[in-house]
GROMACS .gro file of C-alpha atoms in nm:
model
  361
    1MET     CA    1  14.627  10.920  10.671
    2PRO     CA    2  14.774  11.197  10.892
    3ILE     CA    3  14.708  11.228  11.265
    4THR     CA    4  14.526  11.554  11.342
    5ARG     CA    5  14.471  11.542  11.718
    6VAL     CA    6  14.602  11.365  12.029
    7GLN     CA    7  14.410  11.401  12.356
    8THR     CA    8  14.503  11.246  12.689
    9ASP     CA    9  14.307  11.243  13.015
   10HIS     CA   10  14.362  11.118  13.370
   11PHE     CA   11  14.095  10.981  13.603
   12SER     CA   12  14.101  10.843  13.959
   13ILE     CA   13  13.832  10.578  13.993
   14PRO     CA   14  13.715  10.425  14.323
   15LEU     CA   15  13.695  10.045  14.322
   16PRO     CA   16  13.358   9.885  14.403
   17VAL     CA   17  13.530   9.703  14.694
   18VAL     CA   18  13.874   9.747  14.851
   19LEU     CA   19  14.107   9.488  14.700
   20SER     CA   20  14.432   9.342  14.835
   21ASP     CA   21  14.739   9.145  14.732
   22ALA     CA   22  15.075   9.049  14.878
   23MET     CA   23  15.286   9.344  14.757
   24HIS     CA   24  15.047   9.633  14.692
   25GLY     CA   25  14.847   9.606  15.013
   26GLU     CA   26  14.493   9.743  15.013
   27MET     CA   27  14.375   9.914  14.695
   28PRO     CA   28  14.072  10.145  14.726
   29SER     CA   29  14.102  10.297  14.375
   30PHE     CA   30  14.293  10.287  14.048
   31GLU     CA   31  14.423  10.553  13.811
   32LEU     CA   32  14.317  10.549  13.444
   33VAL     CA   33  14.509  10.736  13.173
   34THR     CA   34  14.350  10.752  12.827
   35ALA     CA   35  14.480  10.850  12.484
   36ARG     CA   36  14.253  10.947  12.194
   37ILE     CA   37  14.407  10.988  11.849
   38ALA     CA   38  14.208  11.130  11.555
   39ASP     CA   39  14.275  11.132  11.180
   40GLU     CA   40  14.162  11.385  10.919
   41ASP     CA   41  13.850  11.181  10.838
   42GLY     CA   42  13.730  11.227  11.193
   43ARG     CA   43  13.791  10.872  11.314
   44GLU     CA   44  13.922  10.839  11.668
   45GLY     CA   45  14.128  10.556  11.814
   46LEU     CA   46  14.120  10.493  12.188
   47GLY     CA   47  14.398  10.356  12.406
   48TYR     CA   48  14.443  10.346  12.780
   49THR     CA   49  14.666  10.231  13.062
   50TYR     CA   50  14.629  10.223  13.438
   51VAL     CA   51  14.822  10.212  13.764
   52LEU     CA   52  14.743  10.117  14.122
   53GLY     CA   53  14.890  10.393  14.335
   54ALA     CA   54  15.148  10.644  14.213
   55GLY     CA   55  15.263  10.740  13.865
   56ALA     CA   56  14.953  10.824  13.663
   57ARG     CA   57  15.019  11.199  13.658
   58ALA     CA   58  15.363  11.136  13.515
   59ILE     CA   59  15.225  10.901  13.248
   60HIS     CA   60  14.968  11.162  13.152
   61ALA     CA   61  15.240  11.428  13.135
   62VAL     CA   62  15.459  11.212  12.909
   63ILE     CA   63  15.174  11.164  12.661
   64GLU     CA   64  15.070  11.529  12.671
   65GLY     CA   65  15.412  11.690  12.668
   66ASP     CA   66  15.647  11.445  12.499
   67ILE     CA   67  15.437  11.226  12.268
   68ALA     CA   68  15.139  11.427  12.145
   69PRO     CA   69  15.340  11.714  11.990
   70VAL     CA   70  15.543  11.479  11.768
   71LEU     CA   71  15.246  11.267  11.656
   72VAL     CA   72  15.034  11.535  11.491
   73GLY     CA   73  15.093  11.520  11.117
   74ARG     CA   74  15.244  11.171  11.117
   75ASP     CA   75  15.092  10.890  10.909
   76ALA     CA   76  14.860  10.701  11.144
   77ASP     CA   77  14.908  10.377  10.949
   78ARG     CA   78  15.284  10.359  11.001
   79ILE     CA   79  15.261  10.213  11.348
   80GLU     CA   80  15.597  10.033  11.353
   81ALA     CA   81  15.778  10.351  11.245
   82THR     CA   82  15.592  10.556  11.504
   83TRP     CA   83  15.661  10.302  11.778
   84LYS     CA   84  16.034  10.300  11.703
   85MET     CA   85  16.048  10.679  11.695
   86LEU     CA   86  15.873  10.706  12.033
   87TRP     CA   87  16.085  10.428  12.187
   88TRP     CA   88  16.406  10.615  12.108
   89ARG     CA   89  16.255  10.950  12.199
   90LEU     CA   90  16.166  10.821  12.545
   91HIS     CA   91  16.432  10.557  12.608
   92TYR     CA   92  16.673  10.766  12.814
   93ALA     CA   93  16.396  10.856  13.059
   94GLY     CA   94  16.264  10.503  13.080
   95ARG     CA   95  16.314  10.183  12.882
   96GLY     CA   96  16.009  10.049  13.059
   97GLY     CA   97  15.810  10.181  13.354
   98LEU     CA   98  15.614  10.503  13.321
   99ALA     CA   99  15.739  10.579  12.970
  100MET     CA  100  15.628  10.237  12.849
  101HIS     CA  101  15.284  10.282  13.002
  102ALA     CA  102  15.249  10.604  12.802
  103LEU     CA  103  15.373  10.444  12.481
  104SER     CA  104  15.136  10.150  12.537
  105ALA     CA  105  14.827  10.371  12.557
  106VAL     CA  106  14.926  10.556  12.239
  107ASP     CA  107  15.007  10.235  12.051
  108ILE     CA  108  14.670  10.081  12.143
  109ALA     CA  109  14.494  10.393  12.014
  110LEU     CA  110  14.684  10.375  11.683
  111TRP     CA  111  14.590  10.010  11.629
  112ASP     CA  112  14.227  10.087  11.713
  113LEU     CA  113  14.235  10.370  11.459
  114VAL     CA  114  14.382  10.163  11.176
  115ALA     CA  115  14.141   9.876  11.246
  116GLN     CA  116  13.848  10.116  11.223
  117ARG     CA  117  13.977  10.244  10.890
  118THR     CA  118  13.997   9.889  10.752
  119GLY     CA  119  13.655   9.806  10.893
  120LEU     CA  120  13.789   9.504  11.083
  121PRO     CA  121  13.774   9.408  11.450
  122LEU     CA  122  14.120   9.391  11.605
  123TRP     CA  123  14.115   9.015  11.650
  124ARG     CA  124  14.068   8.971  11.272
  125LEU     CA  125  14.317   9.239  11.173
  126LEU     CA  126  14.587   9.089  11.397
  127GLY     CA  127  14.550   8.727  11.294
  128GLY     CA  128  14.193   8.600  11.331
  129ALA     CA  129  14.252   8.274  11.518
  130ASP     CA  130  13.937   8.237  11.730
  131PRO     CA  131  13.729   8.517  11.888
  132ARG     CA  132  13.603   8.284  12.165
  133VAL     CA  133  13.856   8.282  12.449
  134ALA     CA  134  13.856   8.090  12.778
  135ALA     CA  135  13.829   8.337  13.068
  136TYR     CA  136  13.901   8.324  13.438
  137ALA     CA  137  13.795   8.549  13.724
  138GLY     CA  138  14.106   8.716  13.869
  139GLY     CA  139  14.037   8.768  14.238
  140ILE     CA  140  14.237   9.039  14.419
  141ASP     CA  141  14.146   8.901  14.756
  142LEU     CA  142  14.444   8.820  14.979
  143GLN     CA  143  14.294   8.978  15.291
  144PHE     CA  144  13.939   8.861  15.234
  145THR     CA  145  13.810   8.629  15.503
  146LEU     CA  146  13.767   8.273  15.385
  147ASP     CA  147  13.388   8.316  15.386
  148ALA     CA  148  13.420   8.633  15.173
  149LEU     CA  149  13.659   8.454  14.937
  150LEU     CA  150  13.416   8.169  14.880
  151GLU     CA  151  13.120   8.407  14.845
  152GLN     CA  152  13.313   8.598  14.576
  153THR     CA  153  13.383   8.268  14.403
  154ASP     CA  154  13.014   8.175  14.402
  155ARG     CA  155  12.929   8.512  14.245
  156ASN     CA  156  13.190   8.452  13.976
  157LEU     CA  157  13.050   8.108  13.904
  158ALA     CA  158  12.701   8.256  13.876
  159ASN     CA  159  12.840   8.514  13.632
  160GLY     CA  160  12.959   8.244  13.393
  161PHE     CA  161  13.321   8.184  13.496
  162ARG     CA  162  13.460   7.832  13.479
  163ALA     CA  163  13.809   7.912  13.605
  164ILE     CA  164  13.919   8.105  13.917
  165LYS     CA  165  14.237   8.272  14.041
  166MET     CA  166  14.299   8.362  14.405
  167LYS     CA  167  14.578   8.551  14.581
  168VAL     CA  168  14.844   8.390  14.797
  169GLY     CA  169  15.143   8.538  14.979
  170ARG     CA  170  15.027   8.575  15.338
  171ASP     CA  171  15.289   8.605  15.610
  172VAL     CA  172  15.236   8.243  15.709
  173LEU     CA  173  15.254   7.988  15.428
  174GLY     CA  174  15.025   7.753  15.619
  175GLU     CA  175  14.743   8.009  15.589
  176ASP     CA  176  14.787   8.017  15.211
  177VAL     CA  177  14.780   7.638  15.199
  178GLU     CA  178  14.460   7.616  15.401
  179ARG     CA  179  14.289   7.880  15.186
  180VAL     CA  180  14.389   7.700  14.866
  181ARG     CA  181  14.276   7.370  15.018
  182ALA     CA  182  13.937   7.522  15.099
  183MET     CA  183  13.905   7.670  14.751
  184ARG     CA  184  13.991   7.337  14.587
  185ALA     CA  185  13.732   7.159  14.801
  186HIS     CA  186  13.475   7.425  14.715
  187LEU     CA  187  13.537   7.405  14.339
  188GLY     CA  188  13.593   7.032  14.303
  189ASP     CA  189  13.885   6.832  14.169
  190ASP     CA  190  13.872   6.915  13.798
  191PHE     CA  191  13.796   7.288  13.813
  192PRO     CA  192  14.075   7.515  13.679
  193LEU     CA  193  14.232   7.700  13.975
  194MET     CA  194  14.525   7.942  13.964
  195VAL     CA  195  14.708   8.123  14.247
  196ASP     CA  196  14.896   8.454  14.232
  197ALA     CA  197  15.173   8.557  14.476
  198ASN     CA  198  15.239   8.903  14.326
  199MET     CA  199  15.619   8.869  14.354
  200ARG     CA  200  15.598   8.799  14.730
  201TRP     CA  201  15.872   8.542  14.783
  202THR     CA  202  16.241   8.476  14.744
  203VAL     CA  203  16.322   8.193  14.506
  204ASP     CA  204  16.371   7.940  14.786
  205ALA     CA  205  16.051   8.047  14.960
  206ALA     CA  206  15.864   8.020  14.629
  207ILE     CA  207  15.993   7.666  14.578
  208ARG     CA  208  15.870   7.569  14.926
  209ALA     CA  209  15.531   7.724  14.851
  210ALA     CA  210  15.504   7.553  14.513
  211ARG     CA  211  15.577   7.217  14.671
  212ALA     CA  212  15.312   7.282  14.935
  213PHE     CA  213  15.060   7.361  14.660
  214ARG     CA  214  15.130   7.046  14.458
  215PRO     CA  215  14.836   6.844  14.598
  216PHE     CA  216  14.587   7.101  14.468
  217ASP     CA  217  14.645   7.052  14.092
  218LEU     CA  218  14.692   7.420  14.007
  219VAL     CA  219  14.684   7.547  13.650
  220TRP     CA  220  14.969   7.778  13.752
  221LEU     CA  221  15.146   7.968  14.029
  222GLU     CA  222  15.171   8.328  13.911
  223GLU     CA  223  15.453   8.576  13.980
  224PRO     CA  224  15.621   8.378  14.257
  225THR     CA  225  15.922   8.614  14.278
  226ILE     CA  226  16.053   8.945  14.140
  227PRO     CA  227  16.000   8.971  13.762
  228GLU     CA  228  16.363   9.031  13.661
  229ASP     CA  229  16.497   8.711  13.822
  230PHE     CA  230  16.478   8.498  13.508
  231ALA     CA  231  16.709   8.226  13.643
  232GLY     CA  232  16.507   8.223  13.966
  233HIS     CA  233  16.185   8.160  13.776
  234ALA     CA  234  16.353   7.870  13.598
  235ARG     CA  235  16.453   7.721  13.936
  236ILE     CA  236  16.101   7.762  14.076
  237LEU     CA  237  15.952   7.592  13.772
  238ALA     CA  238  16.206   7.308  13.772
  239GLU     CA  239  16.215   7.244  14.149
  240GLY     CA  240  15.869   7.348  14.263
  241GLY     CA  241  15.674   7.102  14.054
  242VAL     CA  242  15.395   7.349  13.968
  243PRO     CA  243  15.346   7.539  13.636
  244VAL     CA  244  15.454   7.903  13.655
  245SER     CA  245  15.303   8.211  13.492
  246ALA     CA  246  15.470   8.554  13.480
  247GLY     CA  247  15.517   8.862  13.266
  248GLU     CA  248  15.271   9.129  13.380
  249ASN     CA  249  15.560   9.335  13.518
  250LEU     CA  250  15.796   9.287  13.224
  251HIS     CA  251  15.799   9.612  13.027
  252THR     CA  252  16.009   9.554  12.717
  253LEU     CA  253  16.026   9.301  12.437
  254HIS     CA  254  16.380   9.219  12.550
  255ASP     CA  255  16.261   9.129  12.902
  256PHE     CA  256  16.022   8.874  12.755
  257GLN     CA  257  16.295   8.734  12.533
  258HIS     CA  258  16.514   8.679  12.841
  259MET     CA  259  16.233   8.510  13.036
  260LEU     CA  260  16.150   8.276  12.749
  261ALA     CA  261  16.517   8.198  12.683
  262ALA     CA  262  16.562   8.109  13.051
  263SER     CA  263  16.268   7.862  13.033
  264GLY     CA  264  16.127   8.043  13.335
  265VAL     CA  265  15.754   8.009  13.265
  266SER     CA  266  15.490   7.762  13.158
  267TYR     CA  267  15.262   8.051  13.055
  268ILE     CA  268  15.379   8.397  12.946
  269GLU     CA  269  15.164   8.690  13.059
  270PRO     CA  270  15.217   9.021  12.876
  271ASP     CA  271  15.001   9.319  12.970
  272VAL     CA  272  14.922   9.535  12.667
  273SER     CA  273  14.885   9.842  12.888
  274ASN     CA  274  15.246   9.839  13.007
  275CYS     CA  275  15.460   9.626  12.775
  276GLY     CA  276  15.464   9.869  12.482
  277GLY     CA  277  15.114   9.821  12.347
  278ILE     CA  278  14.974   9.590  12.082
  279THR     CA  279  15.290   9.616  11.872
  280VAL     CA  280  15.501   9.452  12.144
  281TRP     CA  281  15.228   9.222  12.278
  282MET     CA  282  15.191   9.049  11.944
  283LYS     CA  283  15.568   9.004  11.911
  284VAL     CA  284  15.578   8.841  12.254
  285ALA     CA  285  15.295   8.608  12.154
  286HIS     CA  286  15.479   8.501  11.840
  287MET     CA  287  15.805   8.446  12.031
  288ALA     CA  288  15.613   8.228  12.275
  289GLU     CA  289  15.447   8.035  11.993
  290ALA     CA  290  15.791   7.947  11.853
  291ARG     CA  291  15.876   7.796  12.195
  292ASN     CA  292  15.541   7.615  12.228
  293ILE     CA  293  15.445   7.838  12.524
  294PRO     CA  294  15.081   7.944  12.569
  295VAL     CA  295  14.992   8.309  12.630
  296THR     CA  296  14.766   8.447  12.900
  297SER     CA  297  14.692   8.811  12.986
  298HIS     CA  298  14.685   9.055  13.276
  299GLY     CA  299  14.397   9.299  13.324
  300VAL     CA  300  14.262   9.522  13.044
  301HIS     CA  301  14.037   9.234  12.942
  302ASP     CA  302  13.828   9.435  12.694
  303ILE     CA  303  14.139   9.474  12.476
  304HIS     CA  304  14.310   9.145  12.559
  305VAL     CA  305  14.013   8.943  12.438
  306HIS     CA  306  14.097   9.067  12.086
  307LEU     CA  307  14.468   8.992  12.120
  308LEU     CA  308  14.414   8.641  12.250
  309GLY     CA  309  14.150   8.590  11.983
  310ALA     CA  310  14.411   8.676  11.721
  311ILE     CA  311  14.671   8.414  11.812
  312PRO     CA  312  14.684   8.033  11.794
  313ASN     CA  313  14.859   7.986  12.132
  314ALA     CA  314  14.604   8.163  12.354
  315SER     CA  315  14.527   8.011  12.693
  316PHE     CA  316  14.320   8.210  12.947
  317LEU     CA  317  14.194   8.568  12.950
  318GLU     CA  318  14.217   8.730  13.293
  319VAL     CA  319  13.905   8.928  13.385
  320HIS     CA  320  13.970   9.178  13.663
  321GLY     CA  321  13.719   9.323  13.905
  322PHE     CA  322  13.826   9.688  13.873
  323GLY     CA  323  13.480   9.817  13.790
  324LEU     CA  324  13.579   9.991  13.466
  325GLU     CA  325  13.278   9.821  13.307
  326ARG     CA  326  13.067  10.092  13.475
  327PHE     CA  327  13.205  10.334  13.214
  328ILE     CA  328  13.200  10.110  12.902
  329GLU     CA  329  12.901  10.108  12.670
  330HIS     CA  330  12.918   9.733  12.596
  331PRO     CA  331  13.136   9.568  12.863
  332LEU     CA  332  13.278   9.221  12.826
  333THR     CA  333  13.054   8.931  12.923
  334VAL     CA  334  13.148   8.575  13.009
  335VAL     CA  335  12.923   8.288  12.904
  336ASP     CA  336  12.996   7.928  13.001
  337GLY     CA  337  13.357   8.010  13.080
  338HIS     CA  338  13.436   8.204  12.763
  339ALA     CA  339  13.451   8.565  12.647
  340THR     CA  340  13.407   8.658  12.281
  341ALA     CA  341  13.577   8.941  12.096
  342GLY     CA  342  13.325   9.158  11.914
  343ASN     CA  343  13.295   9.226  11.543
  344ALA     CA  344  13.277   9.606  11.555
  345PRO     CA  345  13.574   9.774  11.383
  346GLY     CA  346  13.871   9.819  11.618
  347HIS     CA  347  13.842   9.701  11.976
  348GLY     CA  348  13.490   9.842  12.003
  349ILE     CA  349  13.537  10.003  12.346
  350ARG     CA  350  13.331  10.317  12.394
  351PHE     CA  351  13.374  10.501  12.722
  352ASP     CA  352  13.107  10.700  12.902
  353TRP     CA  353  13.312  11.019  12.906
  354ASP     CA  354  13.045  11.210  13.096
  355GLY     CA  355  13.054  10.947  13.370
  356LEU     CA  356  13.433  10.948  13.380
  357GLU     CA  357  13.435  11.327  13.406
  358HIS     CA  358  13.319  11.298  13.767
  359HIS     CA  359  13.648  11.121  13.843
  360ARG     CA  360  13.888  11.350  13.659
  361ALA     CA  361  14.217  11.375  13.848
   0.00000   0.00000   0.00000
C-alpha cells in the first residue's frame, strides 16, 4: 500500500505547572513534533516526538525536508526497509539525537498505519502479552517544597497510582536523603518508590548517593550518571547496592546493546520517541528479555502502554505530567495502579488538532 502524504507539525505547549529536575532546570513548556502519514485508502498513521528546550524546529525540518520527500510512493507496510533507508540517509548528520527523534516520529506513524490496516491494536500486533500494565506517576519535582511534593503524591494516589517516582540530585545529598526519607514515611514500607537523578552525578558521587538511599528500599535509582558511561553504570549497580534504571537518553540500538552487555542496569528504559521508534524499541525489549532484564519506559505513555503490553518482560509504565492529555480524545487512565492498552486499531491516539493549533510554533 503506497504512502500518499506525509505531514509534520510543530507545537509549543505550556505545562500546567513549572516542572524541574537536576539537569534541565525549570521547564515551563515542552515542544511537540508530529508526523502524519496517509495511504491511498485514506488511512492516516500518527507519530510524535517531543523535546524540553531546544531542537524541535530542527526535528520538524528534518521530517519535512529530508524524510517526507522520499517516503511518498513507498510501500507503507515495508517498515524495516523504510527504517534502514532513513537510517542511512540521515546517519552522517546524526546517528542519534535530533535525526533519531525525527525517525522515531515517522516510524511510530508507520506502525500505527499498518496496525490500522490489519484492524489490530498495536499491543496485539506487536506480540499481545498483556494489555494491563503496572503504572507509576513520574514526578518532575526536584525544586518542589516538601509539602508540595507530598501534596502531588496524594493527588497521584487519588488518581489511581500505586507506584511513585520522585526527583533527586539537589546540590546537597543530605537534602535528597531527607526528602526520600519523608516520601518513604508518607507512602509506607511496602509501596513501590523510585528516584531519578537525571544524570546529575559522577560515578563515585552516584555510588555514595545509592548507598545513602539503601535504607529506603527503592525499586530503582534512575539515570545516576551520564548515559554513555556504560562501565560507570555497572560500577554504580555493583557498588551502590540499589537497582539501577537507565536508557531514556540512549538513541541507537547499539547504545542499548552496549549498556546491556556491560550489565549496567537492572531495568532498561527505552523511549520510543527518541530511540528510533517502535522498530528499535521492540528490538531493545527482546535483547533485554534474552538477558532476563525487565523493561520500563520513559514518557509518551499513550504509546508505551501498547509496547509494554506487547512484551513478556514489561515492568512499569512511566506516566508523565506534561499535560498532553488535554489534546487527546481518550487519554490514558490509571485504575488501581494499572493502565490498559485499548483495543482500537493502531495506538488509538486522536489529537484535538484545533486545540493544538493555538500552540503552533
